[in-house]
Coordinates of C-alpha atoms in Angstrom, one line a residue:
X206 CA -7.0 -51.8 7.3
X207 CA -7.6 -49.1 9.9
X208 CA -5.8 -45.8 9.5
X209 CA -3.0 -45.1 12.0
X210 CA -3.7 -42.0 14.1
X211 CA -1.0 -39.4 15.2
X212 CA -1.0 -36.0 16.9
X213 CA 1.3 -34.7 14.2
X214 CA 2.5 -36.0 10.8
X215 CA 5.6 -34.6 9.1
X216 CA 6.1 -35.1 5.3
X217 CA 9.8 -34.8 4.5
X218 CA 12.8 -35.6 6.7
X219 CA 15.1 -32.8 5.8
X220 CA 16.4 -30.3 8.3
X221 CA 12.9 -28.8 8.6
X222 CA 11.0 -32.0 8.9
X223 CA 13.1 -34.1 11.2
X224 CA 13.7 -31.2 13.6
X225 CA 9.9 -30.5 13.7
X226 CA 9.4 -34.2 14.5
X227 CA 11.9 -34.2 17.3
X228 CA 10.5 -31.0 18.9
X229 CA 7.0 -32.4 18.6
X230 CA 8.1 -35.6 20.4
X231 CA 9.9 -33.6 23.1
X232 CA 6.6 -31.9 23.8
X233 CA 4.8 -35.2 24.2
X234 CA 3.1 -35.5 20.9
X235 CA 2.8 -38.9 19.1
X236 CA 4.6 -38.1 15.8
X237 CA 5.0 -39.8 12.4
X238 CA 7.5 -38.7 9.7
X239 CA 7.3 -39.7 6.1
X240 CA 10.4 -39.6 3.8
X241 CA 10.6 -40.9 0.2
X242 CA 14.4 -40.9 -0.2
X243 CA 17.0 -40.1 2.4
X244 CA 16.8 -39.2 6.1
X245 CA 18.3 -35.8 6.4
X246 CA 17.0 -34.7 3.1
X247 CA 19.0 -32.7 0.5
X248 CA 20.9 -30.8 3.2
X249 CA 22.6 -33.8 4.7
X250 CA 22.9 -36.0 1.6
X251 CA 23.2 -33.7 -1.4
X252 CA 23.6 -30.2 -0.1
X253 CA 25.0 -28.3 2.8
X254 CA 27.0 -31.0 4.4
X255 CA 28.8 -32.9 1.6
X256 CA 29.6 -29.6 -0.2
X257 CA 31.3 -28.4 2.9
X258 CA 33.4 -31.6 3.1
X259 CA 34.5 -31.0 -0.6
X260 CA 35.3 -27.4 0.1
X261 CA 37.4 -28.3 3.1
X262 CA 39.5 -30.6 0.9
X263 CA 39.9 -27.7 -1.6
X264 CA 40.9 -25.4 1.3
X265 CA 43.5 -27.8 2.6
X266 CA 44.8 -28.2 -1.0
X267 CA 45.1 -24.5 -1.4
X268 CA 46.9 -24.2 1.9
X269 CA 49.4 -26.9 0.9
X270 CA 50.4 -24.8 -2.0
X271 CA 51.1 -22.0 0.4
X272 CA 53.3 -24.1 2.6
X273 CA 56.4 -22.0 1.9
X274 CA 54.8 -18.9 3.3
X275 CA 54.5 -20.7 6.7
X276 CA 58.0 -21.9 6.6
X277 CA 56.9 -25.4 5.7
X278 CA 57.9 -27.8 3.0
X279 CA 55.4 -29.7 0.9
X280 CA 56.5 -31.3 -2.4
X281 CA 54.7 -33.2 -5.1
X282 CA 51.3 -31.8 -4.0
X283 CA 48.3 -33.5 -5.8
X284 CA 44.8 -34.8 -5.2
X285 CA 42.7 -37.9 -5.8
X286 CA 39.3 -36.6 -6.9
X287 CA 37.6 -40.0 -6.1
X288 CA 39.1 -40.0 -2.6
X289 CA 37.9 -36.4 -2.0
X290 CA 34.4 -37.3 -3.1
X291 CA 34.5 -40.5 -1.1
X292 CA 35.3 -38.6 2.0
X293 CA 32.4 -36.2 1.4
X294 CA 30.0 -39.2 0.9
X295 CA 31.3 -40.7 4.2
X296 CA 30.5 -37.5 6.1
X297 CA 27.0 -37.4 4.6
X298 CA 26.4 -41.1 5.4
X299 CA 27.5 -40.7 9.0
X300 CA 25.0 -37.8 9.6
X301 CA 22.2 -39.4 7.7
X302 CA 22.5 -42.5 9.8
X303 CA 22.4 -40.3 12.9
X304 CA 19.0 -39.0 11.9
X305 CA 17.5 -42.5 11.9
X306 CA 19.0 -42.9 15.4
X307 CA 17.4 -39.7 16.6
X308 CA 14.0 -40.8 15.3
X309 CA 14.2 -44.0 17.2
X310 CA 15.5 -42.3 20.4
X311 CA 12.5 -39.9 20.3
X312 CA 10.0 -42.7 19.5
X313 CA 9.0 -41.1 16.2
X314 CA 7.3 -43.5 13.8
X315 CA 9.1 -43.5 10.4
X316 CA 7.5 -44.3 7.1
X317 CA 9.7 -44.6 4.0
X318 CA 7.7 -43.8 1.0
X319 CA 5.9 -41.1 -1.1
X320 CA 3.1 -39.2 0.6
X321 CA -0.1 -37.7 -0.7
X322 CA -2.8 -35.8 1.2
X323 CA -6.0 -37.2 -0.2
X324 CA -8.2 -35.1 2.2
X325 CA -7.8 -32.8 5.1
X326 CA -6.2 -34.5 8.0
X327 CA -5.3 -37.6 6.0
X328 CA -1.9 -38.8 4.6
X329 CA -1.5 -41.8 2.3
X330 CA 2.0 -43.3 2.1
X331 CA 3.0 -45.5 -0.8
X332 CA 5.8 -47.8 0.6
X333 CA 7.6 -50.9 -0.8
X334 CA 5.1 -53.1 1.1
X335 CA 1.9 -51.3 0.0
X336 CA 0.0 -48.2 1.2
X337 CA -0.3 -46.9 4.7
X338 CA -3.2 -44.7 5.7
X339 CA -2.4 -42.1 8.4
X340 CA -4.6 -39.5 10.1
X341 CA -3.8 -36.4 12.1
X342 CA -5.2 -33.0 13.0
X343 CA -1.8 -31.5 12.3
X344 CA 0.2 -32.1 9.1
X345 CA 3.5 -30.4 8.3
X346 CA 4.7 -30.1 4.7
X347 CA 8.5 -30.1 4.6
X348 CA 9.0 -31.5 1.1
X349 CA 11.9 -29.1 0.2
X350 CA 13.0 -28.1 -3.3
X351 CA 15.1 -29.2 -6.2
X352 CA 17.3 -27.6 -8.8
X353 CA 15.5 -25.4 -11.3
X354 CA 16.0 -26.5 -14.9
X355 CA 15.9 -23.9 -17.7
X356 CA 14.8 -24.9 -21.2
X357 CA 17.8 -25.8 -23.3
X358 CA 20.1 -25.9 -20.3
X359 CA 18.8 -29.2 -18.8
X360 CA 21.3 -31.4 -17.0
X361 CA 22.3 -34.7 -18.6
X362 CA 24.8 -35.8 -16.0
X363 CA 27.6 -36.0 -18.6
X364 CA 28.2 -32.6 -20.1
X365 CA 25.7 -30.5 -18.1
X366 CA 25.5 -31.1 -14.3
X367 CA 23.2 -30.1 -11.4
X368 CA 24.6 -29.9 -7.9
X369 CA 24.0 -33.6 -7.5
X370 CA 26.2 -34.5 -10.5
X371 CA 28.8 -32.0 -9.2
X372 CA 28.9 -33.8 -5.9
X373 CA 29.7 -37.1 -7.6
X374 CA 31.7 -35.8 -10.6
X375 CA 32.3 -38.4 -13.3
X376 CA 35.6 -36.6 -14.1
X377 CA 37.5 -33.5 -13.2
X378 CA 36.4 -30.6 -15.5
X379 CA 39.1 -28.9 -17.5
X380 CA 37.1 -26.0 -18.8
X381 CA 34.1 -25.3 -16.6
X382 CA 31.1 -23.0 -17.0
X383 CA 29.0 -22.3 -14.0
X384 CA 25.6 -20.7 -14.7
X385 CA 24.4 -18.7 -11.7
X386 CA 26.5 -17.1 -8.9
X387 CA 24.3 -17.6 -5.9
X388 CA 25.7 -19.7 -3.0
X389 CA 25.5 -23.1 -4.8
X390 CA 27.1 -21.8 -8.1
X391 CA 29.9 -19.9 -6.4
X392 CA 30.7 -22.8 -4.0
X393 CA 31.1 -25.3 -6.9
X394 CA 33.0 -22.7 -9.0
X395 CA 35.4 -22.2 -6.0
X396 CA 35.9 -25.9 -5.4
X397 CA 36.7 -26.9 -9.0
X398 CA 38.7 -23.7 -9.7
X399 CA 40.9 -24.4 -6.6
X400 CA 41.5 -27.9 -8.0
X401 CA 42.7 -26.5 -11.3
X402 CA 39.6 -26.2 -13.6
X403 CA 39.6 -23.2 -15.9
X404 CA 36.4 -21.7 -14.5
X405 CA 33.9 -19.2 -15.9
X406 CA 30.9 -17.9 -14.0
X407 CA 27.9 -16.3 -15.7
X408 CA 25.5 -14.2 -13.7
X409 CA 22.3 -12.7 -15.2
X410 CA 22.2 -9.9 -12.6
X411 CA 24.7 -7.0 -12.3
X412 CA 27.0 -8.7 -9.8
X413 CA 28.1 -12.0 -8.4
X414 CA 26.5 -13.1 -5.1
X415 CA 23.6 -10.7 -5.9
X416 CA 21.8 -11.0 -2.5
X417 CA 24.9 -9.7 -0.7
X418 CA 25.9 -6.1 0.0
X419 CA 27.3 -4.6 -3.2
X420 CA 30.7 -3.8 -1.5
X421 CA 31.0 -7.5 -0.3
X422 CA 30.1 -8.7 -3.8
X423 CA 32.8 -6.5 -5.4
X424 CA 35.4 -7.6 -2.8
X425 CA 34.6 -11.3 -3.5
X426 CA 34.7 -10.8 -7.3
X427 CA 38.1 -9.3 -7.0
X428 CA 39.3 -12.3 -5.0
X429 CA 37.8 -14.8 -7.4
X430 CA 39.3 -13.0 -10.4
X431 CA 42.7 -13.1 -8.7
X432 CA 42.3 -16.9 -8.3
X433 CA 41.9 -17.1 -12.1
X434 CA 38.1 -17.3 -12.4
X435 CA 36.4 -15.5 -15.2
X436 CA 33.3 -13.6 -14.0
X437 CA 30.7 -12.5 -16.5
X438 CA 28.0 -10.3 -15.1
X439 CA 24.8 -9.0 -16.7
X440 CA 25.1 -12.1 -19.0
X441 CA 22.8 -14.8 -20.1
X442 CA 23.5 -18.3 -21.4
X443 CA 21.1 -18.4 -24.4
X444 CA 21.7 -21.9 -25.5
X445 CA 24.1 -24.9 -25.2
X446 CA 25.2 -26.9 -28.3
X447 CA 26.2 -30.3 -27.1
X448 CA 28.7 -32.4 -29.0
X449 CA 30.9 -35.4 -28.0
X450 CA 33.0 -34.3 -25.0
X451 CA 32.2 -30.6 -25.5
X452 CA 29.6 -27.9 -25.0
X453 CA 29.4 -24.6 -27.0
X454 CA 27.7 -22.0 -24.9
X455 CA 26.1 -18.9 -26.5
X456 CA 26.5 -16.2 -23.9
X457 CA 24.8 -12.8 -24.4
X458 CA 26.2 -9.7 -22.7
X459 CA 24.9 -6.2 -23.4
X460 CA 23.1 -7.3 -26.7
X461 CA 26.2 -9.0 -28.1
X462 CA 26.4 -12.8 -28.2
X463 CA 29.7 -14.7 -28.0
X464 CA 30.3 -18.5 -28.2
X465 CA 32.7 -20.2 -25.7
X466 CA 33.6 -23.8 -25.5
X467 CA 33.6 -25.9 -22.3
X468 CA 33.8 -29.6 -21.4
X469 CA 31.5 -29.2 -18.4
X470 CA 28.6 -27.0 -17.4
X471 CA 27.1 -26.7 -13.9
X472 CA 23.6 -25.2 -13.8
X473 CA 22.9 -23.4 -10.5
X474 CA 20.0 -21.1 -11.5
X475 CA 17.8 -21.5 -8.4
X476 CA 15.4 -24.0 -7.1
X477 CA 11.7 -24.9 -7.4
X478 CA 9.6 -26.2 -4.5
X479 CA 8.5 -29.9 -4.4
X480 CA 4.7 -29.1 -4.5
X481 CA 3.6 -31.7 -7.2
X482 CA 1.7 -35.0 -6.6
X483 CA 0.8 -34.2 -3.1
X484 CA -2.9 -33.3 -3.7
X485 CA -2.4 -29.7 -2.7
X486 CA -4.6 -28.2 -5.4
X487 CA -7.6 -30.3 -4.4
X488 CA -7.2 -29.2 -0.8
X489 CA -7.2 -25.5 -1.8
X490 CA -3.6 -24.8 -0.8
X491 CA -2.3 -21.6 -2.5
X492 CA 0.9 -22.2 -4.5
X493 CA 2.8 -19.2 -5.9
X494 CA 5.6 -19.9 -8.3
X495 CA 6.2 -23.4 -7.0
X496 CA 6.1 -22.3 -3.3
X497 CA 3.3 -22.9 -0.8
X498 CA 2.0 -19.5 0.5
X499 CA 2.0 -19.3 4.3
X500 CA 1.5 -16.7 7.0
X501 CA 4.2 -15.8 9.6
X502 CA 3.4 -19.0 11.6
X503 CA 3.8 -21.2 8.5
X504 CA 0.0 -21.8 8.3
X505 CA -1.3 -22.6 4.8
X506 CA -4.8 -21.4 5.2
X507 CA -6.1 -25.0 5.1
X508 CA -6.9 -25.9 8.7
X509 CA -4.2 -28.1 10.4
X510 CA -1.8 -27.9 7.4
X511 CA 1.5 -26.1 7.8
X512 CA 4.4 -25.7 5.3
X513 CA 8.0 -25.1 6.4
X514 CA 11.5 -24.7 4.8
X515 CA 12.3 -24.5 1.1
X516 CA 8.8 -25.5 -0.1
X517 CA 7.4 -22.4 1.7
X518 CA 9.8 -20.0 0.0
X519 CA 12.8 -17.8 0.7
X520 CA 15.2 -17.6 2.4
X521 CA 16.1 -21.1 1.2
X522 CA 18.3 -22.0 4.1
X523 CA 18.4 -25.2 6.2
X524 CA 18.6 -23.3 9.5
X525 CA 15.5 -21.3 8.6
X526 CA 13.7 -24.7 7.9
X527 CA 14.8 -26.1 11.3
X528 CA 13.7 -23.0 13.2
X529 CA 10.3 -23.1 11.5
X530 CA 10.0 -26.7 12.3
X531 CA 10.5 -26.0 16.0
X532 CA 8.1 -23.1 15.9
X533 CA 5.3 -25.1 14.2
X534 CA 5.7 -28.1 16.5
X535 CA 5.4 -25.7 19.5
X536 CA 2.3 -24.2 18.0
X537 CA 0.7 -27.6 17.4
X538 CA 1.5 -28.5 21.1
X539 CA -0.4 -25.4 22.2
X540 CA 2.6 -23.2 23.0
X541 CA 3.0 -19.6 22.0
X542 CA 6.2 -19.3 19.9
X543 CA 7.5 -16.1 18.3
X544 CA 7.3 -16.0 14.5
X545 CA 10.6 -16.0 12.7
X546 CA 12.0 -12.7 11.5
X547 CA 13.6 -13.4 8.0
X548 CA 15.9 -10.4 8.5
X549 CA 17.6 -11.9 11.4
X550 CA 18.5 -15.1 9.6
X551 CA 22.1 -15.2 8.5
X552 CA 23.2 -16.4 5.0
X553 CA 26.6 -18.2 4.6
X554 CA 28.5 -19.0 1.5
X555 CA 31.6 -21.3 1.8
X556 CA 33.5 -20.2 -1.2
X557 CA 37.1 -19.0 -0.8
X558 CA 37.0 -16.3 0.7
X559 CA 33.9 -17.1 2.7
X560 CA 30.9 -14.7 2.7
X561 CA 28.4 -14.2 5.5
X562 CA 25.7 -11.7 6.2
X563 CA 22.6 -10.9 8.3
X564 CA 20.0 -8.2 8.0
X565 CA 19.8 -5.3 5.6
X566 CA 22.5 -4.3 3.1
X567 CA 23.4 -0.7 3.0
X568 CA 21.3 -0.1 -0.1
X569 CA 18.3 -1.9 1.3
X570 CA 18.5 0.0 4.6
X571 CA 18.5 3.3 2.7
X572 CA 15.7 2.1 0.5
X573 CA 13.6 1.3 3.6
X574 CA 14.1 5.0 4.7
X575 CA 16.8 4.6 7.3
X576 CA 19.4 7.2 7.8
X577 CA 22.5 5.0 8.2
X578 CA 25.9 4.9 9.8
X579 CA 28.3 2.5 8.2
X580 CA 31.4 0.9 9.7
X581 CA 34.1 -1.1 7.9
X582 CA 37.2 -3.0 9.1
X583 CA 39.7 -4.8 6.9
X584 CA 41.3 -8.1 7.8
X585 CA 44.8 -6.5 7.2
X586 CA 44.3 -4.5 10.4
X587 CA 43.8 -7.6 12.6
X588 CA 46.7 -9.4 14.2
X589 CA 45.1 -12.8 14.2
X590 CA 44.3 -12.6 10.5
X591 CA 47.9 -11.7 9.7
X592 CA 49.2 -14.5 11.9
X593 CA 46.8 -16.9 10.0
X594 CA 48.0 -15.7 6.7
X595 CA 44.5 -14.5 5.9
X596 CA 44.7 -10.8 5.5
X597 CA 42.2 -10.5 2.7
X598 CA 38.8 -9.7 4.0
X599 CA 36.3 -7.0 5.1
X600 CA 33.7 -6.6 7.8
X601 CA 30.9 -4.1 7.3
X602 CA 28.2 -2.9 9.7
X603 CA 25.1 -0.9 9.0
X604 CA 23.4 1.0 11.9
X605 CA 20.3 3.2 12.1
X606 CA 21.8 6.7 12.7
X607 CA 18.9 7.8 14.9
X608 CA 18.3 4.7 17.1
X609 CA 21.7 2.9 16.9
X610 CA 19.9 -0.3 15.9
X611 CA 22.2 -2.8 14.1
X612 CA 20.4 -3.1 10.8
X613 CA 22.8 -5.4 9.0
X614 CA 26.3 -6.9 9.0
X615 CA 28.2 -8.2 6.0
X616 CA 31.5 -10.0 5.8
X617 CA 34.0 -11.6 3.4
X618 CA 37.1 -13.4 4.5
X619 CA 38.4 -16.4 6.4
X620 CA 36.0 -18.0 8.9
X621 CA 33.3 -15.3 8.5
X622 CA 30.6 -18.0 8.4
X623 CA 31.5 -18.7 12.1
X624 CA 31.8 -15.1 13.0
X625 CA 28.4 -13.9 11.7
X626 CA 26.6 -15.5 14.6
X627 CA 27.8 -12.8 17.0
X628 CA 25.8 -10.2 15.1
X629 CA 22.9 -12.6 14.8
X630 CA 22.7 -12.9 18.6
X631 CA 23.0 -9.1 18.7
X632 CA 20.0 -8.6 16.4
X633 CA 17.9 -11.1 18.3
X634 CA 18.7 -9.2 21.5
X635 CA 17.8 -6.0 19.7
X636 CA 21.2 -4.6 20.4
X637 CA 22.4 -1.1 19.7
X638 CA 25.9 0.2 19.0
X639 CA 26.4 1.1 22.6
X640 CA 26.2 -2.5 23.9
X641 CA 28.4 -3.8 21.1
X642 CA 31.0 -1.1 21.8
X643 CA 31.0 -2.0 25.5
X644 CA 31.4 -5.7 24.8
X645 CA 35.0 -6.9 25.5
X646 CA 36.2 -9.1 22.6
X647 CA 39.0 -11.5 23.3
X648 CA 42.5 -10.9 21.8
X649 CA 44.0 -12.1 19.5
X650 CA 40.9 -13.2 17.5
X651 CA 39.2 -12.5 14.2
X652 CA 36.2 -11.5 16.2
X653 CA 37.9 -8.3 17.3
X654 CA 37.2 -7.0 13.8
X655 CA 33.5 -7.2 14.6
X656 CA 34.1 -4.7 17.4
X657 CA 36.3 -2.5 15.2
X658 CA 33.6 -2.4 12.5
X659 CA 31.1 -1.1 15.0
X660 CA 33.5 1.4 16.4
X661 CA 34.3 2.6 12.8
X662 CA 30.6 3.3 12.1
X663 CA 30.9 6.0 14.9
X664 CA 34.3 7.3 14.0
X665 CA 36.0 5.4 16.9
X666 CA 38.0 2.6 15.2
X667 CA 41.3 2.0 16.9
X668 CA 43.4 0.0 14.5
X669 CA 42.9 1.8 11.1

């Protein structure tokens, strides 16, 4: 059987792969996409989207308990975990189906199966019906990543869960241990804690949400603790003893080990790239700690082979993958796209309160040799925040004292995942404090705090 020829082949239909395929098709390329499991990848099916649906249910539940504050009456408040999960699966299904439709609309050939790259420019796909041989001068690896499993802390789906089990929980945890306080760990801790689980979070580094600005981490920790979470920093789960219906965790803090009992453990200790069984070693692709090594244009060093998204390393964010996908498709089509600046990609965590940031933290800015001006504005000084009943939060800006460049912005509080985009646009446009100060922000909005945080960096804040 003759091999099928394409201008571009994409392996993996997550937010990196399917977006690359669409952009390639828009530019007139004949595109094939290969997916072994779900259109939309982890993000749509087991990650970003269904977790947000769950967290929205928890947020509404939390608000129902606060009804009295708003002059409302709500009695007999409860939840049905199965219905909450069912809603989140429905949301994921709707979007996953939408991707299939987008592939058809853009005339992209879809192959459902597992891909290997037997030689340069060749892709072999094992489908239900047999093997398809494809050829192309341009191949994009968008195979994503999966949960890291630490020895002794492996998931079993019963007592110890990964994010996948946590999205389809077999029961509501009573006493929950979450290992790892990055975005995934803290989002699940927030969800189950809001629904009433007695939640403990263990973080090996010196603070929760370790990639965030230290001040934001401290603010978030205070809020989590107030909600009843137990936060253990500079701590390591050494081992888990599993028995019927319970897990005894051996947790080491500062040289001392204590044992604690839980009925459920969620392991969220990072991710590993899906680099196996593709034939990368034979091709001479460089892999470093499960991630494909690339240059700023996502080129692997093997002619015609690109890697985007999680498989190509940090930051492990869907929007970074999509943007890389567009960039690589344009490169393949002979355009001249700009490389992506990782420092201008925002990170968002949808815990309660939300956390969002872009650019350098205050500490990183100083480390890089910048003399900085820092501005802060609390939610309590904002009319809209008070009207919403959301006066707990903080916005922080970091500027270069000499040039006025916005080096970073960091936020914690209601809806900050939507607000951060203003600073992202600012950074892309290479804004300085002058332009931000002259921008007229609408009133009454939460966004006014973004203006005030800039003014504060220069001793000009109006409402504190």
